[in-house]
Amino acid sequence: MTELQIWTYTLVGLSFILYFGIAWWARAGSTSDFYVAGGGIGPIQNGMATAADWMSAASFISMAGIIAFKGYDASAYLMGWTGGYVLMAMLLAPYLRKFGKFTVPEFVGDRYYSKTARVVAVICLIVISLTYVIGQMKGVGVTFSRFLGVSMEMGLVVGMIIVFFYAAFGGMKGITYTQIAQYVVLILAYTVPAVFISFNLTGNPIPQLGLGSTMADGSGMYMLDKLDQVVTDLGFKAYSMQNDSTINIFMLTMTLMIGTAGLPHVIIRFFTVATVKDARSSAGWALVFIALLYTTAPAVGAMARLNLMQTVQTGEIGSADGNLAFDARPKWMANWEKTGLISFQDKNGDGKIQYYNDGGLSKAQADLGAAEKALKEAQDKAGNTTAAQADVDKAKTAADAAMTKYMSDEKTKKFADFGWKGNEVTKVDNDIMVLANPEIAKLPNWVIALVAAGGIAAALSTAAGLLLAIASSVSHDLLKGIMMPNISEKNELMASRVAITFAIIIAGYMGMNPPGFAAEVVALAFGLAASSIFPVLMMGIFSKRMNTQGAIAGMLAGIGLTLLYIFWFKGWFFVKGTEMAPNKPENWFLGISPEAFGTVGAMANFAVAFIVAKFTPEPPEHIQHLVEDVRIPRGAGGAIAH
């Protein structure tokens, strides 16, 4: 066993023992404990737990990866996710806390005086949470597969068992205290390597300042200028310049913002404090704890990209010793190759690795390879070889066209003149950048192991919160609220645990076949929350005129339109190969990507809801008085269940 493995097993093992111990110590003995931790969590504790619940694998593992490869365009994720939290803290959390119920569907059912509205809200919540938890399971699988030396599938199974234990037994009470511990682990795991890397590259140990500092190599260049020079010399778009369309960046930012404000598993956290004042206070503390990671992420992403590019491009472009030799590639590359999340191909047979923008040639070649593999499988299984051959012919035509463009385009012709035949770094999964960053920067093994523990903590903390949201919707909203109102507290808890079990199994299966990298999948979940939950909560709090019919029609229209758009480009129910059109900007509606479409869904929700409400009866007078009362910022009863 290597030193790194010893460190990894030690730190990850100790963190698991801590989580299990807390879950057992704080195990739920009542439905109040299970759903809202008895309503007695302090603002600072709740703020820390909320930060861990919200900063998922997408934030810890994947966001810096997006920043590393998208640069300026990835600012939408930073602005959307943090801005949305402010929106939630100001517009939703205090009022929902004052309403004093366990779950979002319970609020919807009571506010819109309808069991049907409550059921529709449950369906929306389950769709959102399952989509979101897929991204967490992908993060768990990525982390386990690399650092514990198991397959991604086995890593997922281990993660599923761990989450089941402390989510099913601890409930919200156990999850809250576990998430406090997980926050400490993940923030240390994120900031400690960032300090090392920032100091190595810029001489400044504060990553936020290092991002705007000059390089420590004596060149006098600012770090971002250096990164821009490195990536543009290799044919990539400038890192610090906008490349995506303005409308898509705006719509993605808005989708992530209002999606954050509509996330049911985060909203539920504000029911765990004693008063409305504590709800506001814990929202403020959560922002402080979140800011520690989110202000560090841009530096982590930019420095990871620079380290990766300089690892491969060791000297002058085109020179005999300008590129990393395959046989001399660092150990971290070989380790990550085993996971399938980074791969190389020596296309020109020179024994060196060339990493540059080849104008889409590599993708066309990969598509051809996949089509040829599918043809062979069809031939072996006596399947539809005619269709498979047609796919091969189509892919070959596209690959030939890409090669012609590569050889003639001025931007890529210089690479062809050096004898290069396409980008030889054929895959770099966004989700490995934070996890691999300490290895790329040659940091001590204990730092690498700490990052592994942090990545697992980030994924597990959010997965637990999501699974609890699903369980509470099934047991509390469907069973107790509608189907079996006289169910005993003991049986309600049992139903919650059964619901968690099924949700974990479904999420684990989808995590093995995700529709994208962690943050991409999570962005889809935010879009679904933006188009369904956020509008119905806003109208429920601020519109006395909104009635049952409007709320139901709006939710169905919003989530239906958004799901249709996502499935159109991502495949029906995320099954690959069932897409209706290639997921490319030229095919998108007004240039809006599936991840950014939630804002359109939200607008449809609001529009349909108000139109339907206009032509249907007003809410009863006592409901209109209830809306007025909820908006008065004084007092709040304990969280109760009906």
mmCIF file of N, CA and C in Angstrom, residues 42 79 152 155 174 183 205 237 294 321 344 355 392-393 403 449-450 481 542 582 588 631 636:
data_model
loop_
_atom_site.group_PDB
_atom_site.id
_atom_site.type_symbol
_atom_site.label_atom_id
_atom_site.label_comp_id
_atom_site.label_asym_id
_atom_site.label_seq_id
_atom_site.Cartn_x
_atom_site.Cartn_y
_atom_site.Cartn_z
ATOM 1 N N GLY A 42 -29.455 25.983 16.425
ATOM 2 C CA GLY A 42 -29.047 27.387 16.506
ATOM 3 C C GLY A 42 -28.715 27.967 15.148
ATOM 4 N N MET A 79 -22.275 33.608 -9.961
ATOM 5 C CA MET A 79 -23.287 34.649 -9.713
ATOM 6 C C MET A 79 -24.655 34.041 -9.444
ATOM 7 N N MET A 152 -15.815 2.791 -10.423
ATOM 8 C CA MET A 152 -16.787 3.850 -10.161
ATOM 9 C C MET A 152 -18.101 3.248 -9.660
ATOM 10 N N GLY A 155 -17.662 2.307 -6.072
ATOM 11 C CA GLY A 155 -17.639 3.537 -5.291
ATOM 12 C C GLY A 155 -19.038 4.074 -5.036
ATOM 13 N N GLY A 174 -29.922 14.018 12.713
ATOM 14 C CA GLY A 174 -28.610 13.415 12.458
ATOM 15 C C GLY A 174 -27.890 14.077 11.304
ATOM 16 N N TYR A 183 -19.034 20.123 6.695
ATOM 17 C CA TYR A 183 -18.619 21.450 6.249
ATOM 18 C C TYR A 183 -17.170 21.722 6.639
ATOM 19 N N PRO A 205 -0.083 33.475 -0.665
ATOM 20 C CA PRO A 205 -0.786 32.313 -0.102
ATOM 21 C C PRO A 205 -2.307 32.460 -0.070
ATOM 22 N N LYS A 237 -9.800 29.350 -26.906
ATOM 23 C CA LYS A 237 -10.311 30.705 -26.725
ATOM 24 C C LYS A 237 -9.731 31.317 -25.462
ATOM 25 N N TYR A 294 -16.731 29.874 -2.328
ATOM 26 C CA TYR A 294 -17.060 30.470 -3.631
ATOM 27 C C TYR A 294 -16.101 31.576 -4.056
ATOM 28 N N ASP A 321 11.462 19.226 -27.907
ATOM 29 C CA ASP A 321 11.239 18.903 -26.493
ATOM 30 C C ASP A 321 10.101 19.736 -25.899
ATOM 31 N N PHE A 344 -5.667 9.613 -23.299
ATOM 32 C CA PHE A 344 -4.715 10.117 -24.292
ATOM 33 C C PHE A 344 -4.645 9.145 -25.466
ATOM 34 N N TYR A 355 -1.582 18.763 -26.690
ATOM 35 C CA TYR A 355 -2.867 19.194 -26.134
ATOM 36 C C TYR A 355 -3.165 20.587 -26.671
ATOM 37 N N VAL A 392 -22.014 4.840 -39.124
ATOM 38 C CA VAL A 392 -20.570 4.840 -39.404
ATOM 39 C C VAL A 392 -20.267 5.710 -40.618
ATOM 40 N N ASP A 393 -21.056 5.548 -41.675
ATOM 41 C CA ASP A 393 -20.842 6.333 -42.900
ATOM 42 C C ASP A 393 -20.997 7.830 -42.620
ATOM 43 N N MET A 403 -11.171 16.814 -40.755
ATOM 44 C CA MET A 403 -9.746 16.738 -41.103
ATOM 45 C C MET A 403 -9.400 17.752 -42.186
ATOM 46 N N ALA A 449 -5.057 13.446 0.116
ATOM 47 C CA ALA A 449 -6.029 12.628 0.850
ATOM 48 C C ALA A 449 -7.123 13.493 1.477
ATOM 49 N N LEU A 450 -6.740 14.683 1.945
ATOM 50 C CA LEU A 450 -7.720 15.600 2.528
ATOM 51 C C LEU A 450 -8.750 16.026 1.487
ATOM 52 N N GLY A 481 -50.445 13.062 4.708
ATOM 53 C CA GLY A 481 -51.235 14.226 4.299
ATOM 54 C C GLY A 481 -52.440 13.889 3.453
ATOM 55 N N PHE A 542 -46.783 36.309 -2.032
ATOM 56 C CA PHE A 542 -46.966 37.717 -2.402
ATOM 57 C C PHE A 542 -48.208 38.009 -3.248
ATOM 58 N N PRO A 582 -29.224 17.250 -31.842
ATOM 59 C CA PRO A 582 -27.905 17.426 -31.224
ATOM 60 C C PRO A 582 -27.905 18.621 -30.276
ATOM 61 N N TRP A 588 -30.602 25.261 -30.339
ATOM 62 C CA TRP A 588 -31.300 25.719 -29.139
ATOM 63 C C TRP A 588 -32.303 26.821 -29.466
ATOM 64 N N ARG A 631 -46.909 37.471 5.732
ATOM 65 C CA ARG A 631 -45.953 38.515 5.339
ATOM 66 C C ARG A 631 -45.628 39.483 6.470
ATOM 67 N N ALA A 636 -43.409 33.367 15.092
ATOM 68 C CA ALA A 636 -43.642 32.146 14.315
ATOM 69 C C ALA A 636 -43.804 31.004 15.279
#
